[in-house]
């Protein structure tokens, strides 16, 4: 694991409790694994968003190229 950094954020309480309960259920102890699982969730989110963002940009670029070629 990369060097961890301490963060402080505000999140929806129900979602946070659900996440903590997920970690507690998975490991039977959440404090040691909470940051690890949060890092995994962030990486997963970024990989999905990055792929969607890249596809969206490719579509926009393709549209611009098609439009320019039609001129």
mmCIF file of C-alpha atoms in Angstrom:
data_model
loop_
_atom_site.group_PDB
_atom_site.id
_atom_site.type_symbol
_atom_site.label_atom_id
_atom_site.label_comp_id
_atom_site.label_asym_id
_atom_site.label_seq_id
_atom_site.Cartn_x
_atom_site.Cartn_y
_atom_site.Cartn_z
ATOM 1 C CA UNK A 1 0.000 0.000 0.000
ATOM 2 C CA UNK A 2 1.195 3.508 -0.792
ATOM 3 C CA UNK A 3 2.018 5.932 1.985
ATOM 4 C CA UNK A 4 -1.312 6.831 3.601
ATOM 5 C CA UNK A 5 -2.453 10.404 4.145
ATOM 6 C CA UNK A 6 -4.928 11.559 6.741
ATOM 7 C CA UNK A 7 -8.048 13.181 5.306
ATOM 8 C CA UNK A 8 -11.089 14.881 6.741
ATOM 9 C CA UNK A 9 -14.276 15.033 4.703
ATOM 10 C CA UNK A 10 -17.989 15.449 5.219
ATOM 11 C CA UNK A 11 -20.151 12.650 3.796
ATOM 12 C CA UNK A 12 -23.752 11.569 4.064
ATOM 13 C CA UNK A 13 -24.200 9.918 7.469
ATOM 14 C CA UNK A 14 -26.295 6.995 6.196
ATOM 15 C CA UNK A 15 -23.771 6.158 3.474
ATOM 16 C CA UNK A 16 -20.885 6.409 5.937
ATOM 17 C CA UNK A 17 -22.611 4.110 8.435
ATOM 18 C CA UNK A 18 -23.387 1.621 5.651
ATOM 19 C CA UNK A 19 -19.740 1.673 4.561
ATOM 20 C CA UNK A 20 -18.467 1.219 8.117
ATOM 21 C CA UNK A 21 -20.917 -1.638 8.654
ATOM 22 C CA UNK A 22 -19.726 -3.282 5.429
ATOM 23 C CA UNK A 23 -16.111 -3.132 6.649
ATOM 24 C CA UNK A 24 -17.106 -4.372 10.109
ATOM 25 C CA UNK A 25 -19.023 -7.286 8.578
ATOM 26 C CA UNK A 26 -16.155 -8.184 6.258
ATOM 27 C CA UNK A 27 -13.361 -8.018 8.855
ATOM 28 C CA UNK A 28 -15.151 -8.171 12.239
ATOM 29 C CA UNK A 29 -13.065 -5.113 13.131
ATOM 30 C CA UNK A 30 -13.223 -1.941 11.123
ATOM 31 C CA UNK A 31 -10.657 0.565 12.406
ATOM 32 C CA UNK A 32 -7.659 -1.284 11.020
ATOM 33 C CA UNK A 33 -9.278 -1.853 7.615
ATOM 34 C CA UNK A 34 -11.458 1.230 7.175
ATOM 35 C CA UNK A 35 -8.821 3.274 5.335
ATOM 36 C CA UNK A 36 -7.790 0.284 3.233
ATOM 37 C CA UNK A 37 -11.345 -0.345 2.060
ATOM 38 C CA UNK A 38 -11.951 3.370 1.474
ATOM 39 C CA UNK A 39 -8.822 3.489 -0.714
ATOM 40 C CA UNK A 40 -10.085 0.481 -2.688
ATOM 41 C CA UNK A 41 -13.482 2.153 -3.141
ATOM 42 C CA UNK A 42 -11.871 5.384 -4.358
ATOM 43 C CA UNK A 43 -9.637 3.492 -6.811
ATOM 44 C CA UNK A 44 -12.633 1.563 -8.159
ATOM 45 C CA UNK A 45 -14.668 4.750 -8.546
ATOM 46 C CA UNK A 46 -11.841 6.562 -10.303
ATOM 47 C CA UNK A 47 -11.239 3.680 -12.706
ATOM 48 C CA UNK A 48 -14.918 3.638 -13.668
ATOM 49 C CA UNK A 49 -15.220 7.422 -13.937
ATOM 50 C CA UNK A 50 -11.941 7.722 -15.836
ATOM 51 C CA UNK A 51 -13.110 5.149 -18.389
ATOM 52 C CA UNK A 52 -16.469 6.869 -18.818
ATOM 53 C CA UNK A 53 -14.799 10.287 -19.008
ATOM 54 C CA UNK A 54 -12.318 9.049 -21.626
ATOM 55 C CA UNK A 55 -15.114 7.543 -23.730
ATOM 56 C CA UNK A 56 -17.120 10.770 -23.498
ATOM 57 C CA UNK A 57 -14.120 12.833 -24.598
ATOM 58 C CA UNK A 58 -13.429 10.459 -27.497
ATOM 59 C CA UNK A 59 -17.044 10.893 -28.621
ATOM 60 C CA UNK A 60 -16.761 14.701 -28.420
ATOM 61 C CA UNK A 61 -13.458 14.686 -30.327
ATOM 62 C CA UNK A 62 -14.901 12.374 -32.987
ATOM 63 C CA UNK A 63 -17.888 14.680 -33.403
ATOM 64 C CA UNK A 64 -15.634 17.707 -33.753
ATOM 65 C CA UNK A 65 -13.445 15.960 -36.336
ATOM 66 C CA UNK A 66 -16.491 14.841 -38.343
ATOM 67 C CA UNK A 67 -17.939 18.351 -38.252
ATOM 68 C CA UNK A 68 -14.644 19.913 -39.331
ATOM 69 C CA UNK A 69 -14.244 17.410 -42.193
ATOM 70 C CA UNK A 70 -17.739 18.224 -43.440
ATOM 71 C CA UNK A 71 -16.869 21.937 -43.798
#
